[in-house]
C-alpha atoms as one frame of an Amber mdcrd trajectory, in Angstrom:
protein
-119.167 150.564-223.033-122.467 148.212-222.962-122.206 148.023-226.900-120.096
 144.759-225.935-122.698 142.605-225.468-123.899 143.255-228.929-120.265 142.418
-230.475-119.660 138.892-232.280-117.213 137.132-229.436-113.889 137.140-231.053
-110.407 136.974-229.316-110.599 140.979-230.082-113.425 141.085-228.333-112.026
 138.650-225.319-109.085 140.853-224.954-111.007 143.664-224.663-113.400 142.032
-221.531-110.112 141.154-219.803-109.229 145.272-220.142-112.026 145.941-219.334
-112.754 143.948-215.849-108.755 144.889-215.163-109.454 148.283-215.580-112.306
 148.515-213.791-113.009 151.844-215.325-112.321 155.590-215.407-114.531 156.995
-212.301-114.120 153.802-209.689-113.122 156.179-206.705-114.535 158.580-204.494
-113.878 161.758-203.231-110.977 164.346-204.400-107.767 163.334-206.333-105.731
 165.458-203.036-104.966 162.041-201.382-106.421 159.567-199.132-104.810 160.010
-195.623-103.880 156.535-194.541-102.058 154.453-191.948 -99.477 152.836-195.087
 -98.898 149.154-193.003-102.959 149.077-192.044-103.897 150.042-195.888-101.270
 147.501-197.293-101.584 144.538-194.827-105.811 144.964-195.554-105.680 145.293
-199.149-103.219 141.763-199.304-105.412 139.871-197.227-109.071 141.308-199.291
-107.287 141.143-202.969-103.834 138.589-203.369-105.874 135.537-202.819-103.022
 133.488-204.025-100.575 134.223-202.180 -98.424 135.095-204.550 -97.299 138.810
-203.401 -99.124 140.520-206.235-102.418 141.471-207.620-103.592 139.871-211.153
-106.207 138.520-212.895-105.038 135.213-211.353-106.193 136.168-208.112-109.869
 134.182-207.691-112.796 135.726-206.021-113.416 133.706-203.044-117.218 132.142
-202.955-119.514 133.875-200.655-116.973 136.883-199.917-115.832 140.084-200.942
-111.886 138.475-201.290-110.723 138.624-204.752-114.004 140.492-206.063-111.248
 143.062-207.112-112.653 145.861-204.813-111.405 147.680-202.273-111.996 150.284
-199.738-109.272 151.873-199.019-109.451 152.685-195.324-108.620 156.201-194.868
-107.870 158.186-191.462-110.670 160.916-192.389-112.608 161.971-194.601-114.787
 159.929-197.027-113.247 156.378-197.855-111.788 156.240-201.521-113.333 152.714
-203.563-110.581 151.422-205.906-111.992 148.685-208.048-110.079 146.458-211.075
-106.591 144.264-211.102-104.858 147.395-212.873-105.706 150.062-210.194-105.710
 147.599-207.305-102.187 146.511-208.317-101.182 150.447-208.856-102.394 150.778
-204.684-100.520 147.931-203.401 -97.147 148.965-205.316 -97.744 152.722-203.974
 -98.520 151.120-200.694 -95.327 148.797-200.898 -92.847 151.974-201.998 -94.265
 154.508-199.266 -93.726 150.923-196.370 -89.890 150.682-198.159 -89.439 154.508
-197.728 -90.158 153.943-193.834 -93.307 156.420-194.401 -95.919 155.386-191.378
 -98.691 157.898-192.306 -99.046 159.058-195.694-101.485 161.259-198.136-102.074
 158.412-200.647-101.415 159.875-204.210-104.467 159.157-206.241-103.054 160.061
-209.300-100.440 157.625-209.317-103.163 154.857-208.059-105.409 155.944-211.291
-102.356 156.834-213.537-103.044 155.378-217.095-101.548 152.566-218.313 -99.335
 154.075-221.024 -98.172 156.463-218.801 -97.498 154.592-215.658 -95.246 152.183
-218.022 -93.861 154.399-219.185 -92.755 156.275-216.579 -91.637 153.558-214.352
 -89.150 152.844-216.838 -87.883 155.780-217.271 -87.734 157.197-213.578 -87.738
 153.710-211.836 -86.498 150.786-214.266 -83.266 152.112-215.528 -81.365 152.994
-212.584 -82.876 149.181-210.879 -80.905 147.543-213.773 -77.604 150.151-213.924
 -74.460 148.503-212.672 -70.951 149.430-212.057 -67.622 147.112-212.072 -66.079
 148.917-208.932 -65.931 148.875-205.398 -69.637 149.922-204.805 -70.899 147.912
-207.082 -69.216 144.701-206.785 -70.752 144.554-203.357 -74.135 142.920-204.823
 -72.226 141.682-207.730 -70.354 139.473-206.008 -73.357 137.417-204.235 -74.951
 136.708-207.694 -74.840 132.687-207.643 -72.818 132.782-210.869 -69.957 133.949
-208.940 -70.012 130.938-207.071 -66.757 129.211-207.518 -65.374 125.516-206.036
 -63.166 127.159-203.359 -65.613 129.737-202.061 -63.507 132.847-202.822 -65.228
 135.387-205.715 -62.813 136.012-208.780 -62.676 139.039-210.417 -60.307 138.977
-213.280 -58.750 142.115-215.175 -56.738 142.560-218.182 -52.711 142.877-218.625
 -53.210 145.903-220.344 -54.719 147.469-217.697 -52.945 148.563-214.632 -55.411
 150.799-213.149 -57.823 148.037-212.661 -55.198 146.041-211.185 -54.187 148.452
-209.070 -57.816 149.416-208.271 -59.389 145.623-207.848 -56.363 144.782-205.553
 -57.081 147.328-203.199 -60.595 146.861-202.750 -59.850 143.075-202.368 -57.774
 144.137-199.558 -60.164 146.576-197.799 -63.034 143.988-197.912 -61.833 140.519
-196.766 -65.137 139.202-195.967 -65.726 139.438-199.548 -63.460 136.765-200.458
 -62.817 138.314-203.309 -59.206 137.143-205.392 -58.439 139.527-207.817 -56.583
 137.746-211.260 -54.568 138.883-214.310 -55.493 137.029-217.609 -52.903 135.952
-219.643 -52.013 138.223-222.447 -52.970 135.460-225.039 -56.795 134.143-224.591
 -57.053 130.955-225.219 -59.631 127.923-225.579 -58.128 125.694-223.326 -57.374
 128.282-220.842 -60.974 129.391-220.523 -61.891 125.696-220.293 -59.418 125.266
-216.957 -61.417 127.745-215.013 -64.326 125.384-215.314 -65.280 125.868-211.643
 -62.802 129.123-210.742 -65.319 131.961-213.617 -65.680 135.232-212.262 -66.649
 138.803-213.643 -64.564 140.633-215.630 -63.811 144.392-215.274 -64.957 147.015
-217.395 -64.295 150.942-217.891 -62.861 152.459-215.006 -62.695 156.754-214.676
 -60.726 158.667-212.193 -62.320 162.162-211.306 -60.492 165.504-211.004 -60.550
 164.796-207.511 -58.404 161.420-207.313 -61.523 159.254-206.818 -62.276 155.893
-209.153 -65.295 154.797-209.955 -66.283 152.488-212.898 -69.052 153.636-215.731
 -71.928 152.510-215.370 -73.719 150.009-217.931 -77.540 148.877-217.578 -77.918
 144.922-217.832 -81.034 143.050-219.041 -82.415 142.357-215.517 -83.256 138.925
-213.710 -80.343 136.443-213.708 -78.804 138.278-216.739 -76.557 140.404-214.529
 -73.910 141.588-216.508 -73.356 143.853-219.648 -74.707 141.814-222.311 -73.460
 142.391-226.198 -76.095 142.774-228.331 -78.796 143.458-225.840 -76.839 147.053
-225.032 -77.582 148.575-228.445 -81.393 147.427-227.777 -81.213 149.287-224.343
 -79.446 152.257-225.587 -82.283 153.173-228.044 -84.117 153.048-224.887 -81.987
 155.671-222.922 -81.182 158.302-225.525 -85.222 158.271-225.631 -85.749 159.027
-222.147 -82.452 161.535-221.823 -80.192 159.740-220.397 -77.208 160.442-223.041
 -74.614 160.198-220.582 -75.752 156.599-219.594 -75.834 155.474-222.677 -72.162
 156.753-223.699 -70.953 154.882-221.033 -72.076 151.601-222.407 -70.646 152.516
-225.528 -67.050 153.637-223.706 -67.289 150.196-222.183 -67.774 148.120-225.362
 -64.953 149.640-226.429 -62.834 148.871-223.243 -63.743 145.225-223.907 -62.658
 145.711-227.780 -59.834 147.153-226.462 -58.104 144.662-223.451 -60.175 141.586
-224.629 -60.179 141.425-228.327 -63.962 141.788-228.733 -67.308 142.856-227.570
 -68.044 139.942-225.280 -71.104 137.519-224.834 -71.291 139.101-221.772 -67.989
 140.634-219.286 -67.936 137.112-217.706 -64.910 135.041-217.854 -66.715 131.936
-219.742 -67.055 134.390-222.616 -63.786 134.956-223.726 -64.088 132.712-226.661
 -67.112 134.285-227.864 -68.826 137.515-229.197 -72.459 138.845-230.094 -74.263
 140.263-232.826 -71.826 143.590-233.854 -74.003 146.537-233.183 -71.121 148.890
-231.864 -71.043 151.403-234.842 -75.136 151.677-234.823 -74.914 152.114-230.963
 -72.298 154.832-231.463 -73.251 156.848-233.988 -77.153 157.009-232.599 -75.204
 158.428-229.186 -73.221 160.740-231.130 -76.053 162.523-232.538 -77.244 163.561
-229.338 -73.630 164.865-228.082 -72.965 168.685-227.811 -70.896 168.795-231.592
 -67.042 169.841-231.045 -63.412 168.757-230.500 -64.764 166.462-227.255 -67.330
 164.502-229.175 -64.908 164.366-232.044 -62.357 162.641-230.310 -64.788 160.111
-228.816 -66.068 159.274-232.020 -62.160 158.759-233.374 -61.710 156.179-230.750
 -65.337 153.819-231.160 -64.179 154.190-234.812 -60.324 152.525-233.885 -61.846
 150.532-231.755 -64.809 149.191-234.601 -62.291 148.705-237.563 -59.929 146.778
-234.845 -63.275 144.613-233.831 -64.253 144.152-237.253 -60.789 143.095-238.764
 -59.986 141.310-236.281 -63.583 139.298-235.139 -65.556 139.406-237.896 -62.787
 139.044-240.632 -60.790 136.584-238.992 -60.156 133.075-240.017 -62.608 131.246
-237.519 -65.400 133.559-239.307 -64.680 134.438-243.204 -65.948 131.596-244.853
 -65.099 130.869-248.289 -68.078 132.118-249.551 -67.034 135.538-248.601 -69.387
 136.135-246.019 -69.036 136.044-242.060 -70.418 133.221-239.911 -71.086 133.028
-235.933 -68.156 131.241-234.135 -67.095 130.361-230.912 -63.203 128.990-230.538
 -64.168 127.535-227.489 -65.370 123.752-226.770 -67.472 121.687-224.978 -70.445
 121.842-222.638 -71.313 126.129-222.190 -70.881 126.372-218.539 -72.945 129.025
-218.254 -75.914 126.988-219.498 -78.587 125.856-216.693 -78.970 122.158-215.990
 -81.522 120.076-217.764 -80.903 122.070-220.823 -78.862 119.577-222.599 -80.993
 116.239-221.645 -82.497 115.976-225.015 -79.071 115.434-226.357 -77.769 113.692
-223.891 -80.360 111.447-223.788 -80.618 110.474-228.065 -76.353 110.267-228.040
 -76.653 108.221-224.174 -79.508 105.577-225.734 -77.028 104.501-228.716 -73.965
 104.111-225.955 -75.120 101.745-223.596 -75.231 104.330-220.756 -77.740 106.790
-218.787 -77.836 110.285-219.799 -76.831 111.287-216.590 -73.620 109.528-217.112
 -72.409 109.888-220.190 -72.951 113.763-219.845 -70.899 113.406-215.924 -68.176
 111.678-218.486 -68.497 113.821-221.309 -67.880 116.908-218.943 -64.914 115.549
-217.118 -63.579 114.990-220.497 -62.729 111.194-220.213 -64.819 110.305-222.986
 -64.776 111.438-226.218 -68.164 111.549-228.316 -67.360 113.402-231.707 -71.336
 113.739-231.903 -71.021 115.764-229.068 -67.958 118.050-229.448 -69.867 118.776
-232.746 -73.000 119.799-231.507 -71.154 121.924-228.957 -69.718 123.675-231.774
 -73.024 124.693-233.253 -74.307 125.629-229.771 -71.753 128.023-229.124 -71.936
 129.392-232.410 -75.686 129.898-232.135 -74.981 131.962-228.810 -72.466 134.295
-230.268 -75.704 134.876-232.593 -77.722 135.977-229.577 -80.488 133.721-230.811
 -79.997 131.307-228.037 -81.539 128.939-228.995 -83.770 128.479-232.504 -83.950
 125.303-234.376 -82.761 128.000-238.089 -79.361 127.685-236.296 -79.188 124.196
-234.134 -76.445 121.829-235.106 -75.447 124.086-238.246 -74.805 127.760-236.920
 -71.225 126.952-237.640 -72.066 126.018-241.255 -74.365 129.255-241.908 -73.914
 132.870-243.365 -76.736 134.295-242.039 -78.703 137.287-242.991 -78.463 139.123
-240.086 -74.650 138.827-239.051 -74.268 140.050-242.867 -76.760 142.949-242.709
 -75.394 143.865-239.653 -71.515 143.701-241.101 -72.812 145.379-244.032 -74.002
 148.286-241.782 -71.119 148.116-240.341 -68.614 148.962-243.197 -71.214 152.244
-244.259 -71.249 153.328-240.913 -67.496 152.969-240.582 -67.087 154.827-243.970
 -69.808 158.214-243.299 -67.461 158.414-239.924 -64.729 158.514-242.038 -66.255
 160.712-244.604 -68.836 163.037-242.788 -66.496 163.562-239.434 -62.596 162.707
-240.650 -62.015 164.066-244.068 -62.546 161.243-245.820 -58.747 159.776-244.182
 -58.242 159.121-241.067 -54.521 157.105-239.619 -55.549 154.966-236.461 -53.044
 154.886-233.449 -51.219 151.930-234.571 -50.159 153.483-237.773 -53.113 152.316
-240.374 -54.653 154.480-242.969 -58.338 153.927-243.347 -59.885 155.566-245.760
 -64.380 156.121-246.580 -63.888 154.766-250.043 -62.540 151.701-249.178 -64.700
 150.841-246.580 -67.185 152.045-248.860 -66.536 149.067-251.310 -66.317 146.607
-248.879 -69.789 147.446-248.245 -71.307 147.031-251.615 -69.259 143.655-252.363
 -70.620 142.096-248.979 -74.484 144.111-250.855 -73.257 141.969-254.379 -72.676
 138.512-252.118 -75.969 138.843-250.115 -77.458 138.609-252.935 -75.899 136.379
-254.787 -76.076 133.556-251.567 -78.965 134.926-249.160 -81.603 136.306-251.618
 -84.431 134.306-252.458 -85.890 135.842-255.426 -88.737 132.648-256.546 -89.846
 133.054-252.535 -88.975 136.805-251.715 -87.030 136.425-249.053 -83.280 136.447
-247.179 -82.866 133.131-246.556 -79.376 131.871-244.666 -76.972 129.905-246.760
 -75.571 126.550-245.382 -71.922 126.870-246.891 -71.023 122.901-246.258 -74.139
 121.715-248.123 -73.895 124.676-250.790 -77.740 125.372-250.181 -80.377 128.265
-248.727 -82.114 126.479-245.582 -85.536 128.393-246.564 -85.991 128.698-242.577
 -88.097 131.672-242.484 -87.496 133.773-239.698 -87.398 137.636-238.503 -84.314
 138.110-239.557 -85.582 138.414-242.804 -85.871 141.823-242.107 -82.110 142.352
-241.179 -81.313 143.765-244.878 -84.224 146.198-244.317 -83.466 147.729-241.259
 -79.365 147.965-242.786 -80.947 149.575-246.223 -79.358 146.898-247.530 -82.587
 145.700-249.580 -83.714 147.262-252.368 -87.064 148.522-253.739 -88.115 145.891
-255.193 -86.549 143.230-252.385 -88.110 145.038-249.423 -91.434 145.533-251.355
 -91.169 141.565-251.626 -90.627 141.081-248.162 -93.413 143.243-247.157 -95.538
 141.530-249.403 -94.542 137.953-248.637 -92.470 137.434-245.689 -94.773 139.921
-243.379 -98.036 138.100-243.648 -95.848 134.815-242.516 -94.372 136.700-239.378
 -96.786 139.324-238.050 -99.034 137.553-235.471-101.918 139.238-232.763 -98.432
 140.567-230.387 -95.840 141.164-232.795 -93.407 140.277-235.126 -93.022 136.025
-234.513 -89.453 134.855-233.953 -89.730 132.068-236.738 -93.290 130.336-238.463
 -94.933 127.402-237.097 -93.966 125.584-240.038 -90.360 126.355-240.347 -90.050
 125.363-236.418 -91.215 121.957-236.729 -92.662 119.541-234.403 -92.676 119.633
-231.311 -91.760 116.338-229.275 -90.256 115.330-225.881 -86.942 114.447-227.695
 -87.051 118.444-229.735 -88.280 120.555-227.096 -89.634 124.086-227.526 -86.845
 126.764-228.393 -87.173 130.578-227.034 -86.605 132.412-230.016 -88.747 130.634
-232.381 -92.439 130.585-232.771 -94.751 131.181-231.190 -91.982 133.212-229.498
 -91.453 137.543-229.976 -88.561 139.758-228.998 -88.156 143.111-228.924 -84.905
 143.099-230.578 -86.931 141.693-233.637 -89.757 144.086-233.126 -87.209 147.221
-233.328 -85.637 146.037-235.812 -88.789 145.444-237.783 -90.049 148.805-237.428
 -86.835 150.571-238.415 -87.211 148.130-241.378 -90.845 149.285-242.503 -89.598
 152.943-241.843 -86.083 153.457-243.544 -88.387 152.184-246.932 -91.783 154.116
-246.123 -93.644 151.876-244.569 -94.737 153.553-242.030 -98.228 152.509-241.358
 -97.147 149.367-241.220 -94.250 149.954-238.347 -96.928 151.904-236.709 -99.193
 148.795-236.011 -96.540 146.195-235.563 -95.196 148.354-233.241 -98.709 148.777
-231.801 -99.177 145.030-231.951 -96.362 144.762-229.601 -96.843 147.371-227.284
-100.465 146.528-226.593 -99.060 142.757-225.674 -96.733 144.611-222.865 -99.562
 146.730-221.849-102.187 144.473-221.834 -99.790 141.570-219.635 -98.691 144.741
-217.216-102.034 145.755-216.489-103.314 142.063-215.893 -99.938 141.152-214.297
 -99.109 143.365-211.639 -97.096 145.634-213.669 -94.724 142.818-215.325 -92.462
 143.877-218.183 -90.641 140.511-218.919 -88.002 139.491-221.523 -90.123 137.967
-224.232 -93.952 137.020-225.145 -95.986 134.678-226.551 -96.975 136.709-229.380
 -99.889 134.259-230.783-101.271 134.432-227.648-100.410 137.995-226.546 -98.541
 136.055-223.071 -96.095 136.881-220.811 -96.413 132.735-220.052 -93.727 131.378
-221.871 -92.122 128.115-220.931 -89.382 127.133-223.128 -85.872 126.787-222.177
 -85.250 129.200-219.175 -89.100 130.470-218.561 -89.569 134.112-219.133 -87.293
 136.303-216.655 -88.907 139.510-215.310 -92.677 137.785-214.767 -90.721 136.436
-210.787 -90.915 139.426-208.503 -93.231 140.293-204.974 -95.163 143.884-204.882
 -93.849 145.569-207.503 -91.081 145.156-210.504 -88.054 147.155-210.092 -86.825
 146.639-213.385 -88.628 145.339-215.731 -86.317 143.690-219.188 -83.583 145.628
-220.695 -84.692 145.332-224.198 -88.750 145.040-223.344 -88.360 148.501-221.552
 -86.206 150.421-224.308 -88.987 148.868-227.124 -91.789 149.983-224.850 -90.445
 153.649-225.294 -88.825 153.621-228.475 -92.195 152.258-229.666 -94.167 154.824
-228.504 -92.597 157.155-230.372 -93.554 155.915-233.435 -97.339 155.831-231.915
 -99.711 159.369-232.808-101.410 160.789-229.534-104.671 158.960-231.485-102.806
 155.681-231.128-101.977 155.974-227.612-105.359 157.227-226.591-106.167 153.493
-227.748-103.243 151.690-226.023-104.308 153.207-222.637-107.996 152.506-223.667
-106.325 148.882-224.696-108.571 149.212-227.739-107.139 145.612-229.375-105.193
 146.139-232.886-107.985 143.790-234.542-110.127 147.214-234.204-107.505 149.984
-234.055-105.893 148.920-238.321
């Protein structure tokens, strides 16, 4: 590939250098693909010391050659028992040995026949098929007595007394039953097992300040007597729970690599939390009782149900996500806290004050602007504002839009700080419009049109039918933007649009909400605003704003991308024919997770840069997923179901080019 040097140098061309040198090519070993015989400690313990010249426990471009040496020249011999030595040379392949290396070591394998293929396995592919064979199962938990063993050490269990609280529902006497025991066969757990009260409230959440714990989820006795809980797969990193919105993300990602069963257990235990806590939870931690996430439950059902045997079994399943979707959507969505006036739903949280589950630091900003016009130091008045023995009406107001902005997932965007509360947004009202057809073709298609729920209601398709097209009649009438061509959320207390351009945009697209002529807008104006060198951008420069010490970067808007964005993007451009077009974003973005795993030691993180094509992100939290030693055992929830949902959108042309990392500048 010499015809490089002849190319003008353009970030294209950059990108394609960096492939290129991390590659380090096709043919760069020697001898037969049947294995390299070697001593696994000798091999790994050499190829550390010759190639992670940081010190850092991985291989990546990072590493620097050291002057006058072969260290960090990104070659290696690998020193074989017999036969003729095998030369593996570029950060992608190197980094392929050493996690081979590190698995066979883990196994307890001494000697080994080194599998080549694996160490030369394309990029694509090897992503690919570490999430599917290796990354799913690393992030697959279970709320029973197997699983709690690990749960229990995660630092967010920590409580003020020392024991580890594990709180079940009144409704459920199994779990009590079940939780109790275990408590009692594992004392060194410290584990205190806790009925919630049968009525949920703000001020009760707010007492276990210092006492949160998990909270069970779907338990299932076998034939033969034995309990066991279903399984759910959680983000990954310090997001160790069963996260709301994130699950529908992730279930995309298992029907597409088989694993049905896996993926009707997370909808069985969004349900269970519909059922004994009055909503799909933030997450099933105790902290998030007062709060919910974007409703995705019907979406995540129905695209399970279509890959169930049909018949009586799957039936019945179906009837009770559907009881349990018209009791979450009555009763969440429609409630008082969330219909506004306009007749549209907004993000709410009935809780108050300071999110506990919130890192520290993350606040100073606030602190510090509300502490400077008080007299006092930040440190203080937020000690005081916690303990409650100040009041600070600033305060308890912003905390209202904070939590209110994390029941919309978007945690945290400057479209939703210090007014979520006040907003109807587009994509709570795409998704609620969804909602109400999906709720209404289950009716229809699988129920006879009628179907009475088990606490004596009569729903009926048509109904639900017409709820859908009057939410259709008020998008338009507050969210459309017809002079600018784009959904725009609607601040109810000022009576105005905010015109904060985002990627939710797309939310009526991806619900079929839109019509011709509004998605053919929104191709034509919104998508030159939003689609940048990785992806689909979380917000515009512009519409973020400045950037100072006292306004801080926020994850989810520019020059930020998430997959949820991406997917939902692409289903967008699809559902209205735009299929080229949701073949390169969704090239755009897989290229960006290719291009950072191959440089990065195999790193699938939770978000990227997507101006720069970087896994380096340093807003708010960081970027979890880019912290691990050797090799990644899971990768990000949502990253890894996008990595495979995308490629099927991609022709075998298209991937050819991904594993060639052939940039998009070149490929559209």
């Amino acid at each position: 590939m010499t015809f490089v040097r002849f190319l003008k140098v353009t970030p294209a061309v950059v990108y394609l250098a960096v492939s290129l040198v991390s590659l380090g090519g096709i043919s760069m070993h020697q001898g037969n693909d049947d294995g390299a015989r070697v001593v696994v400690t000798v091999a790994l313990d050499s190829l550390m010391r010759n190639e992670d010249t940081d010190n850092d426990l991985r291989i990546t471009i990072n590493d620097p050659h050291v002057a006058g040496t072969d260290r960090g020249d990104k070659r290696f011999w690998i020193p074989v028992l017999d036969g003729r030595p095998h030369e593996v040379a570029g950060t992608y392949y190197l980094s392929n040995l050493l996690q081979e290396l590190k698995l066979a070591e883990e196994a307890g394998i001494e000697t080994t026949a080194l599998a080549l293929g694996r160490v030369f396995e394309q990029p694509v592919d090897r992503i690919s098929r570490m999430i599917r064979e290796v990354y799913w199962e690393g992030l697959t938990r279970r709320i029973d007595e197997k699983g709690l063993r690990s749960i229990l050490q995660d630092e967010k269990t920590a409580t003020v007394d020392g024991l580890r609280y594990v709180y079940v529902p009144p409704s459920d006497q199994l779990a009590q039953t079940y939780f109790r025991n275990v408590a009692r066969r594992h004392p060194d757990w410290k584990m205190r097992v806790t009925v919630l009260p049968k009525n949920i409230t703000a001020d009760y959440v707010r007492k276990l300040d210092g006492y949160h714990g998990i909270l069970s989820l779907s338990l299932v006795e076998s034939s033969d007597g034995s309990i066991g809980g279903e399984p759910f797969v959680v983000p990954g990193g310090r997001f160790n729970e069963m996260y709301g919105w994130d699950s529908y993300f992730i279930v995309l990602g298992l029907l597409r690599d088989g694993k049905i069963e896996r993926a009707r257990s997370m909808v069985n235990n969004h349900v269970y939390e519909i059922v004994h806590y009055g909503a799909i939870l933030n997450a099933n931690r105790t902290y998030y009782l007062t709060r919910s996430q974007p409703p995705f439950l019907t979406s995540m059902a129905l695209a399970v149900y279509e890959h169930l045997p049909k018949g009586q079994a799957a039936k019945q399943w179906l009837r009770g996500v559907l009881q349990a979707a018209v009791k979450e959507y009555k009763e969440v969505w429609m409630n008082a806290s969330r219909l506004t006036r306009t007749g549209l739903s907004r993000y709410f949280d009935s809780g108050y004050g300071v999110p506990p589950e919130v890192e520290p630091g993350h606040f100073d900003a606030i602190f510090r602007k509300i502490a400077a016009h008080r007299g006092l130091t930040p440190q203080r008045l937020e000690q005081e504002y916690r303990a409650g023995r100040i009041k600070v009406p600033e305060l308890d107001e912003y905390f209202v839009h904070d939590r209110s902005m994390r029941e919309s997932g978007h945690d945290t965007s400057y479209r939703l700080e210090g007014r979520s509360a006040h907003l109807v947004t587009v994509d709570l009202n795409s998704l609620l419009y969804k909602m109400e057809l999906d709720i209404a073709a289950m009716l229809r298609d699988e129920f006879g049109g009628t179907l009475t729920l088990g606490d004596g209601s009569v729903e009926q398709a048509e109904s639900w039918t017409q709820r859908a097209q009057r939410r259709k009649e008020l998008v338009n009438a507050y969210l459309w933007n017809a002079e600018r061509g784009m959904f725009f959320d609607y601040d109810v207390e000022r009576g105005e649009q905010i015109g904060y351009v985002s990627a939710t945009t797309f939310y009526p697209m991806w619900a079929s909400l839109a019509t011709k002529e509004q998605a053919e807008s929104l191709v034509r104006n919104a998508l030159p605003l939003l689609e940048q060198p990785g992806g689909i951008v979380g917000s515009t420069e512009e519409s973020r704003g400045p950037i100072t010490t006292d306004r801080p970067p926020r994850q989810w808007d520019y020059p930020n991308g998430w997959s949820p964005h991406q997917m939902i993007a692409w289903q967008a451009m699809v559902n209205y024919g735009y299929t080229s077009i949701a073949q390169r974003l969704a090239y755009r973005w897989l290229f960006t997770i290719t291009l950072n795993a191959v440089n990065y030691n195999g790193t699938v993180p939770e978000k990227f840069d997507v101006v720069q094509r970087s896994h380096r992100v340093f807003a708010e939290y960081g970027n979890v997923g880019t912290t691990f030693a050797y090799i990644t055992r899971e990768g990000f929830g949502w990253t890894n179901a996008s990595y495979q949902v995308g490629l099927a959108l991609l022709s075998p042309q298209l991937k050819d080019h991904l594993n060639r990392l052939i940039p998009p500048e070149w490929v559209f």
